[in-house]
Amino acid sequence: MTNGKITAEYIWLDGRKPTAKLRSKTKIINGPVRKLEDIPMWGFDGSSTEQADGHFSDCQLKPVYYIPDPISKGNNLLVMCEVLNADGTPHVTNTRHILAKVAEKFKDQEAWFGIEQEYTLYGKNDWPFGWPMGGYPSPQGRYYCGVGFDEVHGRPLVEAHLKACLEAGLAISGINAEVMPAQWEFQVGALGPLEVSDQLWLARWLLYRLGEDFNAYAKLDPKPMNGDWNGAGGHTNFSTRPMREQGGIEVVKQACEKLGKFAKQHIRVYGADNDKRLTGKHETCSYKDFRYGVSDRGASIRIPMETANKGRGYLEDRRPAANLDPYQICTALIETTCGEGFNPDKYGWGNFEFPEDKVVTAAPNVPLPLK
Ligand code: ADP
Ligand code: MN
Ligand code: MN
Ligand code: MN
């Protein structure tokens, strides 16, 4: 734009229940921006986003992270924001400010996260992209990492998204076609807790926004199609510095044991409708069970083969659903493995109620091949 003016797209999480969605609007500001403080606070009508009632509806937008806008280019920006109340206190839907505190408290642990975002592309008429309208493709088995017009659907959007993320400097580590046709995955990380979370939300925003140009939209529903079709997860790979150092496998093991003790608490923030996905089938462990094991894709927590062989590395929490809020997942993982344990009630969190009559059972763990 002219006169040093740029566009800043302010992006925030709304108050939708049980799963927050993204909202954004454009502000024309003076550029170029050199630091976060150059981006002004802004506001919005919270009564239109389920974040306030009509009588007292102003909410504030506090910029917390920004990247170059790979769509409108130039000096234009995408700006991730926290939502504050009119008096400047964090809004009840602001999960990020909790993670910011927890990340600061345990920063000496140097936690890293790599999040695998699975999603399903839908076309017009709310049916998976490329599927026969109102009908089904042949059974899954050939689509994962497939190539060809008969195997994968939506690659032009997927690749435009990857390119946009890379241009914006997001730490995308890979993409792949998934088991169910029209299902895809990208991975963000490994990064620290706030960075991975902000980047995941921004990568999601870019996916939705680019979908507008391709007549497709991404659904993060954990079980978009009933029947013998894989669900969509948000596997979260996690390590602390002691896990990555020599002998770290022992720390990984201790973390798994602790995660077993807080399985119920974690599941409550791992995504709405996750019980439809964590059935014990389709490469999942039931949400009622907790198991960890080396190379076990039917466990709650998988210890990658490489980590077991090297004796140090990371763990993969396979339970989070595609509709996860990374601010909550990272908080839970850090508090349980580095602190006293995670309690969603402390923050008024939980988008999935664990049925009281169900008990988490810890099945015998697969022994670690310790060398
Ligand atoms: P999968 O084999 O489960 O499909 P992916 O390759 O899709 O695994 O994703 C693995 C993720 O784990 C990547 O984002 C990667 O950056 C991340 N990762 C690798 N090492 C670590 C580590 N030490 N700590 C946290 N995350 C890690
Ligand atoms: Mn993966
Ligand atoms: Mn996957
Ligand atoms: Mn995985």
Coordinates of C-alpha atoms and ligand atoms in Angstrom, one line a residue:
M1 CA 0.0 0.0 0.0
T2 CA 1.0 3.6 -0.4
N3 CA 2.1 6.2 2.2
G4 CA 3.8 3.6 4.3
K5 CA 0.4 2.1 5.2
I6 CA 0.1 -1.7 5.5
T7 CA -2.7 -4.2 6.3
A8 CA -2.6 -6.1 9.6
E9 CA -4.9 -9.0 9.8
Y10 CA -5.9 -9.4 13.5
I11 CA -6.6 -13.0 14.3
W12 CA -8.2 -14.4 17.5
L13 CA -10.1 -17.3 19.0
D14 CA -13.8 -16.8 19.5
G15 CA -16.1 -18.1 22.2
R16 CA -17.7 -21.0 20.3
K17 CA -18.5 -24.0 22.4
P18 CA -17.3 -26.7 22.6
T19 CA -14.6 -25.7 20.1
A20 CA -13.3 -22.2 19.5
K21 CA -12.9 -21.1 16.0
L22 CA -10.9 -18.4 14.4
R23 CA -12.1 -14.8 13.6
S24 CA -10.1 -12.0 11.9
K25 CA -10.4 -8.5 10.6
T26 CA -8.2 -6.1 8.8
K27 CA -6.7 -2.9 10.3
I28 CA -4.7 -0.4 8.2
I29 CA -1.7 0.7 10.2
N30 CA 1.6 2.5 9.7
G31 CA 4.4 0.3 8.4
P32 CA 6.8 -1.2 8.2
V33 CA 6.5 -2.9 11.6
R34 CA 9.8 -3.7 13.2
K35 CA 8.7 -5.0 16.6
L36 CA 5.5 -6.3 18.3
E37 CA 5.1 -2.9 20.1
D38 CA 4.6 -1.2 16.7
I39 CA 1.3 -3.0 16.3
P40 CA -1.5 -1.2 18.2
M41 CA -4.1 -2.8 20.4
W42 CA -7.6 -3.1 18.8
G43 CA -11.1 -4.2 19.7
F44 CA -14.2 -6.0 18.4
D45 CA -17.8 -6.7 19.2
G46 CA -17.7 -9.6 21.6
S47 CA -21.5 -10.1 21.4
S48 CA -21.0 -11.4 17.8
T49 CA -18.4 -14.0 18.7
E50 CA -20.0 -15.5 21.9
Q51 CA -17.6 -13.5 24.0
A52 CA -19.9 -10.9 25.5
D53 CA -23.5 -10.0 25.8
G54 CA -25.0 -7.1 23.9
H55 CA -25.1 -4.6 26.8
F56 CA -21.4 -4.6 27.4
S57 CA -19.9 -6.0 24.3
D58 CA -16.4 -4.5 23.8
C59 CA -13.5 -6.9 23.9
Q60 CA -9.8 -5.9 23.3
L61 CA -7.3 -7.5 20.9
K62 CA -3.8 -7.6 22.2
P63 CA -1.2 -8.5 19.5
V64 CA 1.1 -11.2 20.7
Y65 CA 2.8 -12.7 17.6
Y66 CA 3.1 -11.7 14.0
I67 CA 4.3 -13.0 10.6
P68 CA 4.5 -11.7 7.1
D69 CA 1.2 -12.1 5.2
P70 CA 2.0 -14.5 2.4
I71 CA -1.2 -13.8 0.6
S72 CA -1.3 -10.0 0.4
K73 CA 2.5 -9.9 0.6
G74 CA 4.5 -6.5 0.8
N75 CA 5.0 -5.4 4.3
N76 CA 1.5 -6.7 5.3
L77 CA 1.1 -8.9 8.4
L78 CA -0.9 -11.6 10.0
V79 CA -1.2 -10.8 13.7
M80 CA -2.1 -13.4 16.4
C81 CA -4.0 -11.8 19.3
E82 CA -5.1 -12.5 22.8
V83 CA -8.6 -11.4 23.8
L84 CA -8.8 -9.1 26.8
N85 CA -11.9 -7.8 28.7
A86 CA -12.6 -4.1 28.5
D87 CA -10.7 -3.6 31.8
G88 CA -7.5 -5.3 30.3
T89 CA -7.8 -8.6 32.2
P90 CA -7.6 -11.8 30.2
H91 CA -11.0 -12.9 28.7
V92 CA -12.3 -16.3 30.0
T93 CA -11.8 -17.7 26.4
N94 CA -8.1 -16.6 26.5
T95 CA -6.3 -20.0 26.9
R96 CA -3.0 -18.5 25.7
H97 CA -2.3 -16.4 28.8
I98 CA -2.4 -19.5 31.0
L99 CA 0.1 -21.3 28.7
A100 CA 2.3 -18.1 28.8
K101 CA 2.5 -18.4 32.6
V102 CA 3.1 -22.1 32.6
A103 CA 5.8 -21.9 29.9
E104 CA 7.5 -19.1 31.9
K105 CA 7.4 -21.2 35.1
F106 CA 9.0 -24.2 33.5
K107 CA 11.2 -22.5 31.0
D108 CA 14.4 -24.1 32.3
Q109 CA 13.0 -27.5 31.0
E110 CA 13.2 -26.1 27.4
A111 CA 10.1 -28.0 26.3
W112 CA 9.7 -28.6 22.5
F113 CA 6.6 -29.5 20.7
G114 CA 5.9 -30.9 17.2
I115 CA 2.1 -31.0 16.4
E116 CA 0.7 -33.1 13.6
Q117 CA -2.4 -31.4 12.3
E118 CA -4.7 -33.8 10.4
Y119 CA -7.7 -32.3 8.6
T120 CA -10.4 -33.2 6.1
L121 CA -11.1 -31.2 3.0
Y122 CA -14.8 -30.6 2.2
G123 CA -16.2 -29.3 -1.0
K124 CA -19.5 -27.8 -1.9
N125 CA -22.6 -29.5 -0.4
D126 CA -20.6 -30.4 2.8
W127 CA -19.2 -33.7 1.4
P128 CA -15.5 -34.7 1.5
F129 CA -13.6 -33.2 -1.4
G130 CA -13.4 -35.5 -4.4
W131 CA -15.8 -38.1 -3.0
P132 CA -18.7 -39.1 -5.3
M133 CA -21.6 -36.7 -4.3
G134 CA -23.6 -38.4 -1.5
G135 CA -21.6 -41.6 -2.0
Y136 CA -18.4 -43.2 -1.0
P137 CA -15.0 -44.0 -2.5
S138 CA -13.6 -47.5 -2.4
P139 CA -12.4 -48.6 1.1
Q140 CA -9.4 -47.0 2.6
G141 CA -6.0 -48.7 2.4
R142 CA -4.5 -47.2 -0.7
Y143 CA -4.8 -43.5 0.0
Y144 CA -2.2 -42.8 2.7
C145 CA 0.7 -40.9 1.0
G146 CA -0.9 -41.8 -2.3
V147 CA -0.4 -40.1 -5.7
G148 CA -2.7 -39.8 -8.6
F149 CA -6.1 -38.4 -9.4
D150 CA -7.8 -41.6 -8.2
E151 CA -5.9 -41.6 -4.8
V152 CA -5.8 -38.0 -3.5
H153 CA -8.1 -35.0 -3.6
G154 CA -7.3 -31.4 -3.0
R155 CA -3.5 -31.3 -3.6
P156 CA -3.5 -27.9 -5.3
L157 CA -4.9 -26.3 -2.0
V158 CA -2.6 -28.4 0.1
E159 CA 0.4 -27.3 -1.8
A160 CA -0.7 -23.6 -1.9
H161 CA -1.0 -23.8 1.9
L162 CA 2.4 -25.3 2.3
K163 CA 4.0 -22.6 0.1
A164 CA 2.2 -19.9 2.0
C165 CA 3.3 -21.2 5.4
L166 CA 6.9 -21.4 4.3
E167 CA 6.8 -17.9 2.8
A168 CA 5.4 -16.7 6.1
G169 CA 8.3 -18.3 7.9
L170 CA 6.2 -20.9 9.8
A171 CA 8.2 -24.0 11.0
I172 CA 6.2 -26.5 9.0
S173 CA 8.2 -29.8 9.1
G174 CA 6.2 -31.8 6.5
I175 CA 2.9 -32.7 4.9
N176 CA 1.3 -36.0 3.8
A177 CA -2.0 -37.4 2.4
E178 CA -3.8 -39.4 5.1
V179 CA -5.5 -42.7 5.3
M180 CA -9.0 -41.5 4.5
P181 CA -9.3 -39.9 1.1
A182 CA -9.5 -36.0 1.3
Q183 CA -7.7 -36.2 4.6
W184 CA -4.3 -34.5 4.9
E185 CA -1.7 -33.6 7.5
F186 CA 0.8 -30.9 8.1
Q187 CA 3.3 -30.8 11.0
V188 CA 4.4 -27.7 12.9
G189 CA 7.6 -27.7 15.0
A190 CA 9.6 -28.7 16.8
L191 CA 9.3 -25.3 18.7
G192 CA 8.7 -24.0 22.2
P193 CA 5.1 -24.1 23.6
L194 CA 4.0 -20.5 22.7
E195 CA 5.6 -20.5 19.3
V196 CA 4.2 -23.9 18.2
S197 CA 0.7 -22.9 19.4
D198 CA 0.7 -19.5 17.7
Q199 CA 2.1 -20.9 14.5
L200 CA -0.5 -23.8 14.5
W201 CA -3.3 -21.3 14.8
L202 CA -1.8 -19.1 12.0
A203 CA -1.3 -22.1 9.8
R204 CA -4.9 -23.1 10.3
W205 CA -6.0 -19.5 9.5
L206 CA -4.0 -19.7 6.2
L207 CA -5.7 -23.1 5.4
Y208 CA -9.2 -21.7 5.9
R209 CA -8.4 -18.5 4.0
L210 CA -6.8 -20.3 1.0
G211 CA -9.7 -22.7 0.9
E212 CA -12.0 -19.8 0.0
D213 CA -10.0 -19.5 -3.2
F214 CA -10.3 -23.2 -3.9
N215 CA -14.0 -23.8 -3.1
A216 CA -12.9 -26.1 -0.3
Y217 CA -12.8 -26.0 3.5
A218 CA -10.9 -27.8 6.1
K219 CA -12.8 -29.5 8.9
L220 CA -11.0 -30.4 12.1
D221 CA -13.7 -32.8 13.3
P222 CA -12.1 -35.8 15.0
K223 CA -14.4 -38.3 13.3
P224 CA -15.8 -36.6 10.2
M225 CA -17.2 -39.8 8.6
N226 CA -18.8 -42.6 10.6
G227 CA -17.9 -46.2 9.7
D228 CA -14.6 -47.7 8.6
W229 CA -12.9 -44.3 8.0
N230 CA -9.9 -43.1 10.0
G231 CA -10.6 -40.2 12.4
A232 CA -8.4 -37.0 12.4
G233 CA -5.9 -36.4 15.2
G234 CA -3.5 -33.9 16.4
H235 CA -0.6 -36.1 17.6
T236 CA 1.6 -34.0 19.9
N237 CA 5.3 -34.8 20.0
F238 CA 6.9 -33.6 23.1
S239 CA 10.3 -33.4 24.8
T240 CA 12.2 -31.6 27.5
R241 CA 15.9 -31.0 27.6
P242 CA 16.5 -33.9 30.0
M243 CA 14.6 -36.2 27.6
R244 CA 16.9 -35.1 24.8
E245 CA 20.1 -35.6 26.7
Q246 CA 22.0 -38.8 27.3
G247 CA 20.0 -41.3 29.3
G248 CA 16.8 -39.3 28.5
I249 CA 14.8 -42.4 27.9
E250 CA 14.4 -42.8 31.7
V251 CA 12.9 -39.3 31.8
V252 CA 10.6 -40.2 28.9
K253 CA 9.5 -43.3 30.8
Q254 CA 8.8 -41.3 34.0
A255 CA 6.8 -38.8 31.9
C256 CA 4.7 -41.6 30.5
E257 CA 4.0 -43.0 34.0
K258 CA 2.9 -39.5 35.1
L259 CA 0.7 -39.0 32.0
G260 CA -1.0 -42.3 32.9
K261 CA -2.0 -40.9 36.3
F262 CA -3.5 -37.8 34.8
A263 CA -5.1 -39.5 31.7
K264 CA -8.7 -38.5 32.7
Q265 CA -7.7 -34.8 33.2
H266 CA -5.9 -34.6 29.9
I267 CA -8.7 -36.2 27.9
R268 CA -11.0 -33.4 29.0
V269 CA -9.1 -30.8 27.0
Y270 CA -8.0 -33.1 24.1
G271 CA -10.9 -32.1 21.9
A272 CA -14.7 -32.3 21.7
D273 CA -16.1 -35.6 20.2
N274 CA -12.7 -37.3 20.7
D275 CA -14.5 -40.3 22.1
K276 CA -15.8 -41.0 18.6
R277 CA -12.2 -41.2 17.4
L278 CA -10.4 -42.8 20.4
T279 CA -12.2 -46.1 20.0
G280 CA -9.3 -48.5 20.1
K281 CA -9.6 -49.0 16.3
H282 CA -8.0 -47.1 13.4
E283 CA -4.6 -46.7 15.1
T284 CA -5.9 -45.4 18.4
C285 CA -6.1 -46.5 22.0
S286 CA -9.5 -46.2 23.6
Y287 CA -9.9 -43.0 25.7
K288 CA -10.9 -45.3 28.6
D289 CA -7.5 -47.0 28.5
F290 CA -4.0 -45.7 28.9
R291 CA -1.0 -47.5 27.4
Y292 CA 2.5 -46.4 26.3
G293 CA 4.9 -48.4 24.3
V294 CA 7.8 -48.3 21.8
S295 CA 6.7 -47.9 18.2
D296 CA 3.1 -48.7 19.2
R297 CA 0.5 -46.9 17.1
G298 CA -2.3 -48.4 19.1
A299 CA -1.0 -46.9 22.4
S300 CA -2.0 -43.6 24.0
I301 CA 1.7 -42.5 24.0
R302 CA 4.2 -43.9 21.5
I303 CA 7.9 -43.8 22.1
P304 CA 9.4 -43.5 18.7
M305 CA 11.7 -46.4 17.7
E306 CA 14.6 -43.9 17.2
T307 CA 14.2 -42.6 20.8
A308 CA 14.3 -46.1 22.2
N309 CA 17.3 -47.0 20.1
K310 CA 19.3 -43.9 20.9
G311 CA 18.2 -43.9 24.5
R312 CA 17.0 -40.3 24.3
G313 CA 14.6 -38.2 22.4
Y314 CA 10.8 -37.5 22.7
L315 CA 7.4 -39.0 23.1
E316 CA 4.3 -38.8 20.9
D317 CA 1.0 -38.2 22.7
R318 CA -1.4 -39.7 20.1
R319 CA -4.6 -38.8 22.0
P320 CA -5.2 -35.1 21.1
A321 CA -7.9 -34.7 18.4
A322 CA -7.6 -32.6 15.2
N323 CA -9.7 -29.9 16.9
L324 CA -7.2 -29.5 19.8
D325 CA -6.4 -26.1 21.2
P326 CA -2.6 -26.2 21.4
Y327 CA -2.5 -23.6 24.2
Q328 CA -4.4 -26.2 26.4
I329 CA -2.5 -29.3 25.2
C330 CA 0.9 -27.7 25.8
T331 CA -0.2 -26.5 29.3
A332 CA -1.4 -30.0 30.2
L333 CA 1.8 -31.8 29.0
I334 CA 4.1 -29.4 30.7
E335 CA 2.2 -29.3 34.0
T336 CA 1.9 -33.1 34.2
T337 CA 5.4 -34.0 33.2
C338 CA 7.4 -31.1 34.8
G339 CA 5.1 -30.1 37.6
E340 CA 2.5 -31.4 40.0
G341 CA 0.0 -32.5 37.4
F342 CA -2.7 -30.9 35.2
N343 CA -6.1 -30.0 36.5
P344 CA -8.5 -28.5 33.9
D345 CA -10.9 -27.2 36.6
K346 CA -8.2 -24.8 37.9
Y347 CA -8.7 -22.9 34.6
G348 CA -12.4 -23.6 33.9
W349 CA -11.3 -25.8 30.9
G350 CA -12.8 -28.9 29.4
N351 CA -14.6 -29.4 26.1
F352 CA -15.2 -33.1 26.7
E353 CA -16.6 -34.6 29.9
F354 CA -15.1 -37.9 30.8
P355 CA -18.1 -40.1 31.7
E356 CA -18.0 -40.7 35.5
D357 CA -18.9 -44.4 35.2
K358 CA -15.9 -45.1 33.0
V359 CA -12.5 -45.8 34.6
V360 CA -9.2 -45.3 33.0
T361 CA -7.4 -48.6 33.1
A362 CA -3.7 -48.9 32.6
A363 CA -3.0 -52.0 30.7
P364 CA 0.4 -53.6 31.1
N365 CA 3.0 -51.5 29.4
V366 CA 5.0 -52.8 26.5
P367 CA 8.5 -53.2 28.0
L368 CA 11.1 -50.8 26.7
P369 CA 14.0 -52.3 24.9
L370 CA 16.5 -50.6 27.1
K371 CA 20.1 -51.0 26.1
Ligands
ADP1 P1 4.7 -39.5 12.6 O1 5.7 -40.6 12.4 O2 3.9 -39.8 13.9 O3 3.7 -39.3 11.5 P2 5.6 -36.8 12.0 O4 6.8 -36.9 11.2 O5 4.3 -36.5 11.3 O6 5.5 -38.2 12.9 O7 5.7 -35.7 13.1 C1 6.8 -35.7 14.0 C2 6.9 -34.3 14.7 O8 7.7 -34.4 15.8 C3 7.6 -33.3 13.8 O9 6.9 -32.1 13.8 C4 8.9 -33.1 14.4 O10 9.5 -31.8 14.2 C5 8.6 -33.4 15.9 N1 9.8 -33.7 16.7 C6 10.9 -34.3 16.3 N2 11.8 -34.4 17.3 C7 11.2 -33.8 18.4 C8 11.6 -33.6 19.8 N3 12.7 -33.9 20.3 N4 10.7 -32.9 20.6 C9 9.5 -32.6 20.1 N5 9.1 -32.8 18.8 C10 9.9 -33.4 18.0
MN2 MN 2.5 -37.7 11.0
MN3 MN -1.1 -38.7 10.6
MN4 MN 2.0 -39.3 14.6

